[in-house]
Amino acid sequence: MTYRFKQAAGETLHLVLFVVTPGENADYRIRYRIEGAKPGSREAAFFRRVTIPDGVLAGRGGDLTRATLWEAATEERGKDGVGRGVIRLGDDLAPGERVVRLSLLGPQPGDAGEPAKAVWVGAVLVGQRAPGRDNGPRLWVEDDP
């Protein structure tokens, strides 16, 4: 699976992945690789977020810490497990096009159970534009009071 988008200079982006394990609550591992993630100039720069260009997102569809609709507990509907992961693209990157490639990993040594054989993935790209001028460090507030 591939996602393509542009990132401007100084922009921080989050690619939020909603991962569904169809018909079951199951563990999953998704490998991601960001192509075009070349570091920009580091001279006289303060980075709020440093990018990790490849890695593995691990989670569980239907994590027990998430709420379940009352009706879903007793009906056949609502059996799909849902999890969430985030790939962060920092302001340390040179501007340009990004290509994020995802692949589902199979069983790994030491796994306690059987991982998901298939997943559905939906993605939302959110971000914060770079300021017009440098006023010092910024704070990204995710929850307003």
XYZ file of C-alpha atoms in Angstrom:
145
model
C 0.000 0.000 0.000
C 1.363 3.429 -0.911
C 0.538 7.001 0.144
C 1.905 10.058 -1.727
C 1.850 13.672 -0.573
C 3.984 16.830 -0.501
C 5.686 18.288 2.545
C 6.694 21.965 2.662
C 9.819 23.330 4.337
C 9.518 23.347 8.135
C 6.183 21.510 8.078
C 5.483 18.709 10.559
C 3.083 15.988 9.433
C 1.422 12.986 11.061
C 0.127 10.136 8.918
C -2.479 8.557 11.216
C -3.307 4.960 10.275
C -6.566 3.328 11.343
C -5.959 -0.422 11.156
C -8.885 -2.860 11.069
C -8.413 -6.602 11.608
C -11.489 -8.024 9.842
C -13.628 -10.427 11.822
C -11.329 -10.701 14.829
C -9.266 -8.970 17.461
C -5.691 -9.742 16.439
C -2.148 -8.445 16.724
C -0.623 -6.790 13.657
C 2.753 -5.485 12.560
C 3.027 -3.059 9.668
C 6.409 -2.098 8.222
C 6.616 1.437 6.870
C 9.261 3.118 4.723
C 9.308 6.820 3.839
C 10.878 7.413 0.430
C 12.217 10.889 -0.256
C 12.930 11.490 3.448
C 16.212 13.318 2.981
C 17.360 15.492 5.890
C 17.442 19.219 5.153
C 20.177 21.648 6.125
C 20.886 21.449 9.849
C 22.778 24.725 10.083
C 21.246 27.096 12.664
C 18.042 25.041 12.851
C 15.957 23.864 15.784
C 13.954 20.723 15.036
C 10.745 20.004 16.890
C 10.366 16.515 15.421
C 13.026 14.236 13.927
C 11.817 11.751 11.319
C 12.412 8.002 11.590
C 12.411 7.019 7.877
C 11.535 3.346 8.341
C 10.170 1.218 11.121
C 7.448 -1.112 12.328
C 4.082 -0.150 13.810
C 2.755 -2.873 16.091
C -0.638 -2.983 17.736
C -3.792 -4.948 18.284
C -7.041 -4.577 16.438
C -9.731 -4.419 19.101
C -7.333 -3.390 21.850
C -9.011 -3.942 25.223
C -8.317 -0.328 26.232
C -10.736 0.922 23.575
C -14.475 1.275 24.123
C -17.026 -1.034 22.490
C -20.548 -0.080 21.537
C -23.061 -1.791 23.813
C -24.781 -3.498 20.853
C -21.490 -4.736 19.365
C -20.778 -6.966 22.354
C -23.720 -9.288 21.629
C -24.208 -9.073 17.870
C -22.326 -10.489 14.922
C -21.816 -6.933 13.645
C -18.925 -5.038 15.154
C -16.557 -8.026 15.342
C -13.807 -6.218 13.431
C -10.934 -5.086 15.629
C -9.723 -1.497 15.230
C -6.323 -0.072 16.168
C -4.398 3.119 15.443
C -0.785 3.979 14.652
C 1.029 7.197 13.747
C 3.936 7.835 11.379
C 5.527 11.203 12.172
C 7.310 13.252 9.518
C 9.343 15.953 11.178
C 10.509 19.398 10.211
C 14.051 18.020 9.804
C 13.290 16.991 6.196
C 13.999 18.934 3.030
C 10.760 19.962 1.265
C 9.430 17.647 -1.434
C 7.225 14.709 -2.284
C 6.937 11.868 0.213
C 6.022 8.296 -0.622
C 5.093 6.115 2.365
C 5.001 2.380 1.639
C 3.258 -0.040 4.003
C 3.513 -3.824 4.145
C 1.973 -6.323 6.559
C 4.516 -8.494 8.384
C 3.852 -12.166 9.102
C 4.558 -14.152 12.282
C 7.766 -13.304 14.149
C 9.846 -15.439 16.537
C 8.507 -15.133 20.073
C 4.922 -14.285 19.076
C 2.427 -15.475 21.695
C -0.478 -15.852 19.271
C -1.365 -15.850 15.609
C -1.065 -12.374 14.009
C -3.682 -10.934 11.667
C -3.612 -12.475 8.199
C -5.143 -9.387 6.616
C -5.806 -5.786 7.617
C -7.739 -2.857 6.220
C -5.942 0.471 6.513
C -7.384 3.967 6.271
C -5.133 6.995 6.625
C -5.560 10.654 7.572
C -2.762 13.179 7.011
C -2.624 16.025 9.537
C 0.038 18.642 10.033
C 1.197 22.054 11.071
C 2.537 24.609 8.621
C 5.847 26.297 9.300
C 5.591 29.848 10.695
C 6.088 32.814 8.357
C 9.118 33.899 10.378
C 11.157 32.323 13.128
C 9.821 33.476 16.504
C 11.575 30.717 18.418
C 10.169 27.340 19.391
C 6.485 26.558 18.838
C 4.172 24.387 20.881
C 1.807 22.029 19.112
C -1.270 21.784 21.308
C -3.315 18.689 20.536
C -5.994 19.124 23.215
C -7.452 22.577 23.766
C -8.767 23.297 27.295
